[in-house]
Coordinates of C-alpha atoms in Angstrom, one line a residue:
M1 CA 37.5 -5.9 64.7
A2 CA 35.2 -6.7 61.7
A3 CA 33.6 -4.0 59.5
E4 CA 30.3 -4.6 57.6
G5 CA 29.5 -2.1 54.9
L6 CA 25.9 -1.0 54.8
F7 CA 25.8 2.1 52.5
N8 CA 28.3 3.9 50.2
R9 CA 27.0 6.4 47.7
A10 CA 27.6 10.0 46.6
L11 CA 24.9 12.5 47.6
S12 CA 24.4 16.2 46.8
V13 CA 24.5 18.2 50.1
R14 CA 23.6 21.8 50.7
L15 CA 26.5 23.5 52.6
R16 CA 25.5 26.3 55.0
G17 CA 27.7 28.6 57.0
P18 CA 27.5 32.0 58.7
G19 CA 28.0 34.9 56.3
C20 CA 28.0 32.9 53.1
Q21 CA 25.4 31.8 50.5
E22 CA 24.1 28.2 50.5
R23 CA 25.9 26.1 47.9
R24 CA 25.8 22.5 46.7
L25 CA 28.5 20.0 47.4
D26 CA 28.9 16.3 46.3
V27 CA 29.7 14.2 49.4
R28 CA 30.2 10.5 49.6
V29 CA 28.5 8.9 52.7
N30 CA 29.9 5.6 53.9
I31 CA 28.0 3.7 56.7
E32 CA 29.7 0.7 58.3
L33 CA 28.7 -1.5 61.2
L34 CA 31.8 -2.3 63.4
S35 CA 31.7 -5.4 65.6
I36 CA 34.4 -5.3 68.4
S37 CA 35.0 -8.4 70.5
N38 CA 38.0 -7.2 72.6
P39 CA 37.6 -6.7 75.6
V40 CA 33.8 -6.8 75.5
H41 CA 31.6 -7.8 72.5
R42 CA 29.8 -4.7 71.2
K43 CA 28.7 -3.1 68.0
D44 CA 29.3 0.5 66.8
L45 CA 27.9 2.4 63.8
A46 CA 30.7 4.3 61.9
V47 CA 29.6 7.1 59.4
R48 CA 32.3 8.7 57.2
L49 CA 31.9 11.8 54.9
T50 CA 34.4 12.2 52.0
N51 CA 34.6 14.1 48.8
D52 CA 35.9 12.4 45.6
A53 CA 37.3 15.7 44.3
D54 CA 39.1 16.7 47.5
P55 CA 41.0 13.7 49.2
F56 CA 41.7 15.8 52.4
F57 CA 37.9 16.2 53.0
L58 CA 37.2 13.7 55.8
Y59 CA 34.7 13.7 58.6
N60 CA 34.0 10.8 61.0
L61 CA 31.3 9.8 63.4
V62 CA 31.2 6.7 65.6
I63 CA 27.9 5.9 67.5
S64 CA 28.0 3.3 70.2
E65 CA 24.9 1.9 71.9
E66 CA 25.4 4.3 74.9
D67 CA 25.8 7.3 72.5
F68 CA 22.7 6.3 70.7
Q69 CA 20.6 6.3 73.9
S70 CA 21.6 10.0 74.6
L71 CA 20.9 10.9 70.9
K72 CA 17.5 9.1 71.1
S73 CA 16.6 11.1 74.2
Q74 CA 17.8 14.4 72.7
Q75 CA 16.1 14.2 69.3
G76 CA 13.0 12.1 70.4
L77 CA 13.8 9.0 68.2
L78 CA 11.4 6.0 68.4
V79 CA 13.8 3.4 67.0
D80 CA 16.2 1.0 68.7
F81 CA 20.0 0.8 68.0
S82 CA 19.5 -2.4 65.9
A83 CA 16.9 -0.7 63.6
F84 CA 18.6 2.7 63.5
P85 CA 21.1 2.0 60.6
Q86 CA 18.4 0.8 58.2
K87 CA 16.1 3.8 59.0
F88 CA 19.0 6.2 58.5
I89 CA 19.7 4.5 55.1
D90 CA 16.0 4.8 54.1
L91 CA 16.1 8.6 54.8
L92 CA 19.2 8.9 52.7
Q93 CA 17.5 7.0 49.8
Q94 CA 14.6 9.4 49.9
C95 CA 17.0 12.3 49.7
I96 CA 18.6 10.7 46.5
H97 CA 15.1 10.3 44.9
E98 CA 14.3 14.0 45.6
Q99 CA 17.7 15.6 44.8
N100 CA 17.0 16.2 41.0
K101 CA 13.7 18.0 41.6
D102 CA 13.3 21.8 41.7
I103 CA 11.6 21.8 45.1
P104 CA 12.8 18.5 46.9
R105 CA 10.8 17.2 49.8
F106 CA 13.8 15.7 51.6
L107 CA 17.1 17.6 51.9
L108 CA 20.6 16.9 53.2
Q109 CA 22.2 20.0 55.0
L110 CA 25.8 20.2 56.1
V111 CA 26.0 23.1 58.6
S112 CA 29.4 24.4 59.8
S113 CA 30.3 27.1 62.3
T114 CA 32.7 28.9 59.9
S115 CA 32.3 30.1 56.3
D116 CA 34.9 27.6 55.0
L117 CA 35.4 24.0 56.2
D118 CA 38.6 24.6 58.1
H119 CA 38.8 21.3 60.1
T120 CA 35.9 22.4 62.3
P121 CA 33.0 20.2 63.6
V122 CA 30.1 19.9 61.2
S123 CA 26.5 18.7 61.7
L124 CA 24.6 16.7 59.0
N125 CA 20.8 17.4 59.0
I126 CA 18.1 15.4 57.2
V127 CA 15.3 17.9 56.6
E128 CA 11.7 17.4 55.3
T129 CA 10.1 20.5 53.8
N130 CA 6.4 21.2 53.9
P131 CA 4.3 24.3 53.3
F132 CA 4.4 25.2 57.0
K133 CA 8.0 24.7 58.1
H134 CA 11.3 22.7 57.8
L135 CA 11.3 19.5 59.9
T136 CA 14.7 18.1 60.9
H137 CA 14.3 14.3 61.2
L138 CA 17.9 13.7 62.2
S139 CA 20.9 15.8 63.1
L140 CA 24.4 14.1 63.5
K141 CA 27.6 15.9 64.5
F142 CA 30.8 14.9 62.6
L143 CA 34.4 15.6 63.7
P144 CA 37.1 16.4 61.1
G145 CA 39.7 13.7 60.6
N146 CA 43.2 14.3 62.0
D147 CA 46.4 13.7 60.1
A148 CA 46.7 10.0 61.0
E149 CA 43.1 9.3 60.0
I150 CA 43.5 11.1 56.7
K151 CA 46.8 9.2 55.9
K152 CA 45.1 5.9 56.7
F153 CA 42.1 6.8 54.5
L154 CA 44.5 7.8 51.6
A155 CA 46.5 4.6 52.0
N156 CA 43.3 2.5 51.8
C157 CA 42.3 4.5 48.6
L158 CA 45.8 3.9 47.1
K159 CA 45.6 0.2 47.9
C160 CA 42.2 -0.2 46.2
L161 CA 43.3 1.7 43.1
K162 CA 46.5 -0.5 42.7
E163 CA 44.4 -3.7 43.0
D164 CA 42.0 -2.3 40.4
K165 CA 44.9 -1.4 38.1
M166 CA 46.4 -4.9 38.3
I167 CA 43.1 -6.5 37.4
L168 CA 42.5 -4.1 34.5
E169 CA 46.0 -4.7 33.1
E170 CA 45.4 -8.4 33.0
K171 CA 42.0 -7.9 31.3
L172 CA 43.6 -5.5 28.8
K173 CA 46.2 -8.1 27.8
K174 CA 43.6 -10.7 27.2
T175 CA 41.4 -8.3 25.1
E176 CA 44.5 -7.2 23.0
E177 CA 45.3 -10.9 22.2
D178 CA 41.7 -11.6 21.2
L179 CA 41.5 -8.5 19.0
T180 CA 44.8 -9.3 17.2
R181 CA 43.4 -12.8 16.4
Q182 CA 40.1 -11.3 15.1
L183 CA 42.0 -8.8 13.0
S184 CA 44.1 -11.5 11.2
Y185 CA 41.0 -13.6 10.7
T186 CA 39.1 -10.6 9.2
Q187 CA 42.0 -9.8 6.8
Q188 CA 42.0 -13.4 5.5
S189 CA 38.3 -13.4 5.0
L190 CA 38.5 -10.0 3.2
S191 CA 41.1 -11.4 0.7
E192 CA 38.9 -14.5 0.0
K193 CA 35.8 -12.3 -0.6
S194 CA 37.7 -10.0 -3.0
R195 CA 38.6 -13.1 -5.1
E196 CA 35.0 -14.3 -5.1
L197 CA 33.9 -10.8 -6.2
D198 CA 36.3 -10.9 -9.2
K199 CA 34.9 -14.3 -10.2
L200 CA 31.3 -13.0 -9.9
K201 CA 32.1 -10.0 -12.1
N202 CA 33.4 -12.2 -14.9
E203 CA 30.4 -14.5 -14.7
W204 CA 28.0 -11.5 -14.7
T205 CA 29.5 -10.0 -17.9
S206 CA 29.2 -13.4 -19.8
Y207 CA 25.7 -13.8 -18.5
T208 CA 24.6 -10.3 -19.6
A209 CA 26.0 -10.8 -23.1
A210 CA 24.1 -14.1 -23.5
L211 CA 20.9 -12.5 -22.2
T212 CA 21.1 -9.6 -24.7
N213 CA 21.5 -12.0 -27.6
K214 CA 18.6 -14.1 -26.5
H215 CA 16.3 -11.0 -26.0
T216 CA 17.1 -9.6 -29.4
Q217 CA 16.0 -12.9 -31.1
E218 CA 12.8 -13.1 -29.0
L219 CA 12.0 -9.4 -29.8
T220 CA 12.2 -10.0 -33.6
N221 CA 10.0 -13.2 -33.3
E222 CA 7.4 -11.3 -31.3
K223 CA 7.3 -8.4 -33.7
E224 CA 6.5 -10.7 -36.6
R225 CA 3.7 -12.4 -34.6
T226 CA 2.2 -9.0 -33.6
L227 CA 2.1 -7.8 -37.3
Q228 CA 0.3 -11.0 -38.3
A229 CA -2.2 -10.7 -35.5
Q230 CA -2.8 -7.0 -36.3
A231 CA -3.8 -7.9 -39.9
Q232 CA -6.2 -10.7 -38.7
Y233 CA -7.8 -8.3 -36.1
Q234 CA -8.4 -5.6 -38.8
Q235 CA -10.2 -8.1 -41.0
Q236 CA -12.3 -9.4 -38.1
H237 CA -13.1 -5.8 -37.1
E238 CA -14.5 -4.9 -40.6
Q239 CA -16.7 -8.0 -40.7
Q240 CA -18.0 -7.3 -37.2
K241 CA -18.8 -3.7 -38.2
K242 CA -20.9 -4.8 -41.1
E243 CA -22.8 -7.3 -39.0
L244 CA -23.5 -4.6 -36.3
E245 CA -24.8 -2.1 -38.9
S246 CA -27.3 -4.7 -40.2
L247 CA -28.4 -5.6 -36.6
H248 CA -28.8 -1.9 -35.8
Q249 CA -31.1 -1.3 -38.7
K250 CA -33.2 -4.3 -37.8
S251 CA -33.5 -3.1 -34.2
I252 CA -34.6 0.4 -35.3
Q253 CA -37.4 -1.1 -37.5
Q254 CA -38.6 -3.3 -34.6
L255 CA -38.6 -0.3 -32.2
Q256 CA -40.7 1.8 -34.7
N257 CA -43.3 -1.1 -34.9
R258 CA -43.4 -1.3 -31.2
L259 CA -44.0 2.5 -30.9
S260 CA -47.0 2.3 -33.2
E261 CA -48.5 -0.6 -31.1
L262 CA -47.9 1.3 -27.9
E263 CA -49.7 4.4 -29.2
V264 CA -52.8 2.3 -30.0
I265 CA -52.7 0.8 -26.5
N266 CA -52.3 4.3 -24.9
K267 CA -55.5 5.5 -26.6
D268 CA -57.4 2.5 -25.3
L269 CA -56.1 3.1 -21.8
T270 CA -57.1 6.8 -21.8
E271 CA -60.7 5.8 -22.7
R272 CA -60.8 3.2 -19.9
R273 CA -59.4 5.8 -17.4
Y274 CA -62.3 8.3 -18.1
K275 CA -64.8 5.5 -17.6
G276 CA -63.1 4.5 -14.3
D277 CA -63.2 8.1 -13.0
S278 CA -67.0 8.2 -13.5
T279 CA -67.5 4.9 -11.6
V280 CA -65.2 6.1 -8.8
R281 CA -67.4 9.1 -8.2
E282 CA -70.5 7.0 -7.9
L283 CA -68.8 4.6 -5.5
K284 CA -67.7 7.6 -3.3
A285 CA -71.2 8.7 -2.9
K286 CA -72.3 5.2 -1.8
L287 CA -69.3 5.0 0.6
S288 CA -70.3 8.1 2.5
G289 CA -73.7 6.5 3.4
V290 CA -72.1 3.2 4.4
D291 CA -69.6 5.1 6.7
D292 CA -72.4 6.7 8.7
E293 CA -74.0 3.3 9.4
C294 CA -70.6 1.8 10.3
Q295 CA -69.9 4.5 12.9
R296 CA -73.3 3.8 14.6
A297 CA -72.5 0.1 14.7
K298 CA -69.1 0.8 16.2
Q299 CA -70.6 2.9 19.1
E300 CA -72.9 0.0 20.0
V301 CA -70.0 -2.5 19.9
L302 CA -67.9 -0.2 22.3
S303 CA -70.7 -0.1 24.9
L304 CA -71.1 -3.9 24.8
R305 CA -67.3 -4.4 25.1
R306 CA -67.2 -2.1 28.2
E307 CA -69.8 -4.2 30.0
N308 CA -67.9 -7.4 29.0
T309 CA -64.6 -6.0 30.5
T310 CA -66.2 -5.2 33.9
L311 CA -67.7 -8.7 34.1
D312 CA -64.4 -10.3 33.1
A313 CA -62.5 -8.3 35.8
E314 CA -64.8 -9.5 38.6
C315 CA -64.4 -13.1 37.6
H316 CA -60.6 -12.8 37.4
E317 CA -60.3 -11.3 40.9
K318 CA -62.3 -14.1 42.4
E319 CA -60.1 -16.7 40.7
K320 CA -57.0 -15.0 42.0
L321 CA -58.3 -15.2 45.6
I322 CA -58.9 -18.9 45.2
N323 CA -55.4 -19.6 43.8
Q324 CA -53.7 -17.5 46.6
L325 CA -55.5 -19.5 49.3
Q326 CA -54.4 -22.8 47.7
T327 CA -50.8 -21.7 47.4
R328 CA -50.7 -20.6 51.1
V329 CA -51.8 -24.0 52.2
A330 CA -49.2 -25.8 50.1
V331 CA -46.4 -23.4 51.3
L332 CA -47.2 -23.9 55.0
E333 CA -47.0 -27.7 54.6
Q334 CA -43.6 -27.5 52.9
E335 CA -42.2 -25.2 55.6
I336 CA -43.1 -27.7 58.3
K337 CA -41.3 -30.5 56.4
D338 CA -38.2 -28.2 55.8
K339 CA -37.9 -27.3 59.5
D340 CA -37.8 -31.0 60.5
Q341 CA -35.0 -31.6 58.1
L342 CA -33.1 -28.6 59.3
V343 CA -33.1 -29.8 62.9
V344 CA -31.6 -33.1 61.8
R345 CA -28.9 -31.4 59.7
T346 CA -27.8 -28.9 62.4
K347 CA -27.2 -31.8 64.9
E348 CA -24.9 -33.5 62.3
V349 CA -23.0 -30.2 61.6
L350 CA -22.4 -29.6 65.3
D351 CA -20.7 -32.9 65.7
A352 CA -18.5 -32.3 62.7
T353 CA -17.4 -28.8 63.8
Q354 CA -16.3 -30.1 67.2
E355 CA -14.1 -32.7 65.6
Q356 CA -12.6 -30.1 63.2
K357 CA -11.9 -27.7 66.1
V358 CA -9.7 -30.3 67.8
I359 CA -7.8 -30.9 64.5
L360 CA -7.2 -27.2 63.9
E361 CA -5.8 -26.6 67.4
E362 CA -3.2 -29.3 66.8
N363 CA -2.3 -27.7 63.3
T364 CA -1.8 -24.2 64.9
E365 CA 0.7 -25.5 67.4
K366 CA 2.8 -27.1 64.6
K367 CA 2.6 -24.0 62.4
Q368 CA 3.8 -21.7 65.2
S369 CA 6.9 -23.8 65.7
H370 CA 7.6 -23.8 61.9
I371 CA 7.2 -19.9 61.8
E372 CA 9.8 -19.5 64.6
K373 CA 12.3 -21.6 62.6
L374 CA 11.7 -19.5 59.4
E375 CA 12.3 -16.2 61.3
T376 CA 15.7 -17.4 62.4
T377 CA 16.7 -18.4 58.8
I378 CA 15.5 -15.0 57.5
R379 CA 17.7 -13.1 59.9
S380 CA 20.8 -15.1 58.8
L381 CA 19.9 -14.6 55.1
S382 CA 19.5 -10.8 55.5
S383 CA 23.1 -10.5 57.0
E384 CA 24.5 -12.5 54.0
L385 CA 22.6 -10.4 51.5
L386 CA 24.1 -7.2 52.9
K387 CA 27.6 -8.7 52.4
A388 CA 26.8 -9.7 48.9
N389 CA 25.6 -6.1 48.1
E390 CA 29.0 -4.7 49.1
I391 CA 30.8 -7.2 46.9
I392 CA 28.5 -6.3 43.9
K393 CA 29.2 -2.5 44.4
K394 CA 32.9 -3.1 44.2
L395 CA 32.5 -5.2 41.0
Q396 CA 30.4 -2.5 39.4
G397 CA 33.3 0.1 39.9
D398 CA 35.7 -2.3 38.3
L399 CA 33.3 -2.8 35.3
K400 CA 33.1 1.0 34.7
T401 CA 36.9 1.3 34.3
L402 CA 37.0 -1.7 32.0
M403 CA 34.2 -0.3 29.8
S404 CA 36.2 2.9 29.2
K405 CA 39.1 0.9 27.9
L406 CA 36.9 -1.3 25.8
K407 CA 35.5 1.8 24.1
L408 CA 38.9 2.7 22.8
K409 CA 39.3 -0.7 21.2
N410 CA 35.8 -0.4 19.7
T411 CA 36.7 2.8 17.9
V412 CA 39.6 0.9 16.1
T413 CA 37.2 -1.9 15.1
I414 CA 34.6 0.7 13.9
Q415 CA 37.2 2.3 11.6
Q416 CA 37.9 -1.0 10.0
E417 CA 34.2 -1.7 9.5
K418 CA 33.9 1.7 7.8
L419 CA 36.6 0.8 5.3
L420 CA 34.8 -2.5 4.6
A421 CA 31.5 -0.6 4.1
E422 CA 33.2 1.9 1.6
K423 CA 34.4 -1.0 -0.5
E424 CA 30.9 -2.6 -0.5
E425 CA 29.4 0.8 -1.6
R426 CA 31.9 0.9 -4.5
L427 CA 30.9 -2.6 -5.6
Q428 CA 27.2 -1.6 -5.5
K429 CA 27.9 1.5 -7.6
E430 CA 29.6 -0.6 -10.3
Q431 CA 26.7 -3.1 -10.3
R432 CA 24.3 -0.2 -10.8
E433 CA 26.3 1.2 -13.7
L434 CA 26.2 -2.3 -15.3
Q435 CA 22.4 -2.4 -15.0
E436 CA 22.1 1.2 -16.4
T437 CA 24.2 0.3 -19.5
G438 CA 22.1 -2.8 -20.1
Q439 CA 18.9 -0.8 -20.0
S440 CA 20.4 1.8 -22.4
L441 CA 21.3 -1.0 -24.8
R442 CA 17.8 -2.4 -24.7
M443 CA 16.3 1.1 -25.4
K444 CA 18.6 1.5 -28.5
E445 CA 17.7 -1.9 -29.8
Q446 CA 14.0 -1.0 -29.5
E447 CA 14.6 2.3 -31.4
V448 CA 16.5 0.4 -34.2
C449 CA 13.5 -2.1 -34.6
K450 CA 11.0 0.8 -34.8
L451 CA 13.1 2.5 -37.6
Q452 CA 13.3 -0.8 -39.5
E453 CA 9.5 -1.1 -39.3
Q454 CA 9.0 2.4 -40.6
L455 CA 11.5 1.7 -43.5
E456 CA 9.6 -1.4 -44.5
A457 CA 6.3 0.5 -44.4
T458 CA 7.6 3.3 -46.6
I459 CA 9.1 0.8 -49.1
Q460 CA 5.7 -1.0 -49.4
K461 CA 3.9 2.4 -50.0
L462 CA 6.4 3.3 -52.7
E463 CA 5.8 0.0 -54.5
E464 CA 2.0 0.4 -54.3
S465 CA 2.2 3.9 -55.7
K466 CA 4.4 2.7 -58.6
Q467 CA 1.9 0.0 -59.4
L468 CA -1.0 2.5 -59.3
L469 CA 0.8 4.8 -61.7
K470 CA 1.4 1.9 -64.2
T471 CA -2.3 0.8 -64.1
N472 CA -3.5 4.5 -64.5
E473 CA -1.4 5.0 -67.6
N474 CA -2.7 1.7 -69.1
V475 CA -6.3 2.8 -68.5
I476 CA -5.8 6.3 -70.0
T477 CA -4.3 4.8 -73.3
W478 CA -7.2 2.4 -73.5
L479 CA -9.8 5.1 -72.9
N480 CA -8.3 7.4 -75.6
K481 CA -8.5 4.6 -78.2
Q482 CA -12.2 4.1 -77.3
L483 CA -12.9 7.8 -77.7
N484 CA -11.3 7.9 -81.1
E485 CA -13.4 5.0 -82.3
V486 CA -16.6 6.8 -81.0
Q487 CA -15.7 10.0 -82.9
M488 CA -15.3 8.0 -86.1
T489 CA -18.7 6.4 -85.7
K490 CA -20.3 9.8 -85.1
K491 CA -19.0 11.2 -88.4
M492 CA -20.2 8.3 -90.4
D493 CA -23.7 8.5 -88.8
T494 CA -24.0 4.8 -88.7
P495 CA -26.1 3.0 -86.0
T496 CA -23.5 0.4 -85.3
S497 CA -19.9 -0.3 -86.2
T498 CA -17.3 -2.8 -85.2
H499 CA -13.6 -2.1 -84.3
G500 CA -11.3 -5.1 -83.7
G501 CA -14.0 -7.5 -82.5
A502 CA -15.7 -4.9 -80.2
R503 CA -19.3 -3.7 -80.8
T504 CA -20.6 -0.2 -79.8
A505 CA -24.0 1.6 -80.2
I506 CA -25.8 4.8 -79.4
S507 CA -28.6 4.7 -76.9
P508 CA -32.0 6.4 -77.7
H509 CA -31.1 9.1 -75.2
G510 CA -27.9 10.0 -77.1
M511 CA -25.7 8.0 -74.7
L512 CA -23.0 5.7 -75.9
D513 CA -23.8 2.1 -75.1
R514 CA -21.3 -0.1 -73.4
P515 CA -19.0 -2.1 -75.7
S516 CA -19.2 -5.8 -75.9
F517 CA -16.5 -8.3 -76.7
P518 CA -18.0 -11.4 -78.5
S519 CA -14.5 -12.6 -79.5
L520 CA -13.7 -13.0 -75.8
G521 CA -16.9 -14.8 -74.8
I522 CA -18.5 -11.7 -73.2
N523 CA -22.1 -11.2 -74.6
H524 CA -23.4 -8.5 -72.2
P525 CA -22.3 -4.9 -72.4
F526 CA -19.1 -3.9 -70.5
S527 CA -18.2 -0.4 -69.4
P528 CA -14.5 0.1 -69.0
L529 CA -14.9 3.3 -67.0
Y530 CA -16.4 1.4 -64.0
A531 CA -13.5 -1.0 -63.5
F532 CA -10.4 1.1 -63.1
Q533 CA -8.7 3.6 -60.7
K534 CA -7.7 7.3 -60.8
F535 CA -6.2 8.8 -63.9
P536 CA -3.3 11.3 -63.8
E537 CA -3.9 14.7 -65.5
Q538 CA -0.6 14.4 -67.5
A539 CA -2.1 11.7 -69.8
R540 CA -5.5 13.5 -70.5
N541 CA -4.9 14.6 -74.1
K542 CA -2.9 11.6 -75.3
N543 CA -3.9 10.0 -78.7
I544 CA -6.8 12.5 -79.2
N545 CA -7.5 13.8 -82.7
P546 CA -6.6 17.5 -82.7
Q547 CA -9.2 18.3 -85.4
C548 CA -12.2 17.4 -83.2
P549 CA -12.9 20.0 -80.5
V550 CA -14.1 18.0 -77.5
P551 CA -15.6 19.2 -74.1
K552 CA -14.1 17.7 -70.8
I553 CA -16.1 15.3 -68.6
Q554 CA -15.1 14.3 -65.1
F555 CA -15.9 10.7 -63.9
N556 CA -16.0 9.6 -60.2
T557 CA -15.4 5.9 -60.2
Q558 CA -15.5 3.4 -57.4
L559 CA -14.7 -0.3 -57.5
S560 CA -16.3 -2.7 -55.0
K561 CA -14.4 -5.5 -53.3
M562 CA -13.3 -8.6 -55.3
D563 CA -14.8 -11.9 -54.3
Q564 CA -12.6 -14.8 -53.0
H565 CA -13.1 -16.7 -56.4
S566 CA -11.8 -13.6 -58.3
D567 CA -15.3 -12.7 -59.7
V568 CA -15.9 -9.1 -60.5
Q569 CA -19.1 -7.7 -58.8
T570 CA -21.3 -4.6 -59.4
V571 CA -19.7 -1.3 -60.1
T572 CA -21.1 2.3 -59.7
A573 CA -20.0 5.5 -61.4
T574 CA -21.0 9.1 -61.1
T575 CA -20.3 12.0 -63.4
S576 CA -19.9 15.7 -62.6
H577 CA -21.3 18.6 -64.7
P578 CA -18.6 21.0 -65.8
A579 CA -19.8 23.9 -67.9
N580 CA -18.2 25.1 -71.1
K581 CA -17.0 28.6 -70.2
E582 CA -16.4 29.7 -73.8
N583 CA -19.9 29.1 -75.2
G584 CA -21.8 29.5 -71.9
E585 CA -23.7 26.2 -72.5
N586 CA -24.1 23.2 -70.1
L587 CA -22.4 20.4 -72.1
G588 CA -22.4 17.8 -69.2
L589 CA -24.7 14.8 -68.6
E590 CA -28.3 15.5 -67.5
S591 CA -29.6 14.2 -64.1
K592 CA -31.8 11.5 -65.6
Y593 CA -28.7 9.6 -66.9
F594 CA -27.5 9.2 -63.3
K595 CA -30.5 7.1 -62.3
K596 CA -30.3 3.3 -62.3
K597 CA -31.7 1.6 -65.3
D598 CA -33.6 -1.6 -65.2
D599 CA -32.2 -2.5 -68.6
S600 CA -28.6 -2.2 -67.6
I601 CA -26.7 -5.4 -66.8
P602 CA -23.9 -5.2 -64.1
L603 CA -20.6 -6.9 -64.7
R604 CA -21.1 -10.2 -62.9
G605 CA -19.8 -13.7 -63.2
L606 CA -16.6 -13.0 -65.2
S607 CA -14.3 -16.0 -65.1
Q608 CA -10.7 -15.8 -64.2
N609 CA -9.7 -16.9 -67.8
T610 CA -11.4 -13.9 -69.5
L611 CA -9.9 -11.4 -67.1
N612 CA -6.4 -12.9 -67.6
S613 CA -6.8 -13.0 -71.4
E614 CA -4.1 -11.4 -73.6
Y615 CA -6.4 -8.7 -74.8
L616 CA -7.3 -7.2 -71.4
K617 CA -3.9 -7.9 -69.6
P618 CA -2.2 -4.6 -70.4
Y619 CA -5.3 -2.6 -69.4
L620 CA -6.4 -4.3 -66.2
P621 CA -4.8 -3.2 -62.8
T622 CA -2.5 -5.6 -61.0
K623 CA -4.2 -4.8 -57.6
V624 CA -7.9 -3.9 -57.3
Q625 CA -8.4 -1.0 -54.8
P626 CA -11.1 1.6 -54.1
L627 CA -11.1 4.7 -56.4
P628 CA -11.6 7.8 -54.3
T629 CA -10.6 10.5 -56.9
A630 CA -12.0 11.5 -60.3
A631 CA -10.3 10.8 -63.6
V632 CA -10.6 13.7 -66.1
T633 CA -10.7 12.6 -69.8
T634 CA -11.8 14.0 -73.1
A635 CA -15.1 13.0 -74.8
S636 CA -16.6 13.7 -78.2
A637 CA -19.7 15.7 -79.1
Y638 CA -22.1 12.7 -79.1
F639 CA -23.3 13.6 -75.6
P640 CA -26.5 15.8 -75.7
G641 CA -26.4 19.3 -74.2

């Protein structure tokens, strides 16, 4: 007796009984085709219902060909015994597809005569639901298994489980051996990587130290370059500023000239416009007369055109008729020729079709024989496929149990991987800390460089202020000497007097002329007040004769830029007008003395030798700079009120 498995799956079945509510139950349906050769060769369909949770739940049904005939007549089936197992399986597959839906279309119902399944016969119904009623496609009665059948079923289950257990134990041993090998290999690789990591750390520290030294040197070099470039750019900027100012003034002058020209042109255009308006009016009057004549001419042209169109239409219709008649004649001639050719072709086609018909009849006979052979091979293949499906199902069950054991081993490997990941995270944290310390070092180096620059700038400013103080003190002493000499000349009432090689004189306006230095080779007058910087107030009253009461005068002096050949250029000075508060008189210079004189000679063309002479060295400043503030000194009563 050979058994061929067709279907083996767990299905959700609705259990119904008298006096109890409908409930769901998971039932495994096993369909086998039994082929019996003793004493007569016949095939039976065996259906078994079991429950995986309850091993004593067993219902059997065996349908022979004779039983199927009675079932077919009772339930009105339209299928033969050979096709019945497949149709039964198709109905079960539809129930599986619909079982997870809220309102399934196909249902499996297990109906028993009692409330509990107490070894009583049960009927399995396959029901289709529609809006009108429940249709039962198939109803099969199952008998409960007796003690011998249950024991046999349990023995088969035990045998299958033991075989599975043996296979799984062998697989487990193999996997354990593989995992132990992998573990030893991973431990070795971990130790090697930790050594490599230590080496990399040492290399990294040496590399960072070398980089910091290199960057500090590069930073100092670049700072020096930027300072030099800044000075050059400032000089270029000042030159460009002057050039742009001169260009701007020129462009303003050009625009003003252009404006005057445009105004003249505008006046001419307005005059022309008025003349044009008068001519336009005259032309409009003439235009109105010409328009009337034009409309009359248009009406005549329209009437002539209408006559022309009617004549053209008649000619066109006649030409069309002639062309149509000519085309008809040509078409008819061509049709006659075509029909003759068609007759010849149809005869040839008929002969060819008769030959093809004979060939096709021979081909059809060959193909029918080939189709019959293919059908036989398909039947044999389908039986082999069913056997293969059963083997695949058994293998799938084995795989599931193996997978559960593999999961346990995977958990162990995952824990080891987590430990490795934690060590890698620690390494990354240490590397980040190294980078952060390097960045903080760079920031501190930048701050130190900035502070050094500020120190250098303040030291330079201090030196410049010291030099300014020295020059201002020298100028004040020199001015006081000059004022004492002027006072002496005023008392003696002499037009001219010489003091130590220097010559001074009173101008016709009561102003003191500029002193000249013939002993030094300077023949033109030279004003010392125009050439020096601000004077501190502490040195105002040094070396002044206390017997001469003198009013105070404030001088605003400015020095222009020195030339590249160290030649002194033009110098300007302005004086303020302080009032004497005690006498109530205005003792300052009048406004006429601030005007530029044509007679005055500016200080030009002084050579380097005269400026560097021993006589002027203590009084000239070391650095020539602009003089923004006023120097307050004392003057004698030779200035007019």
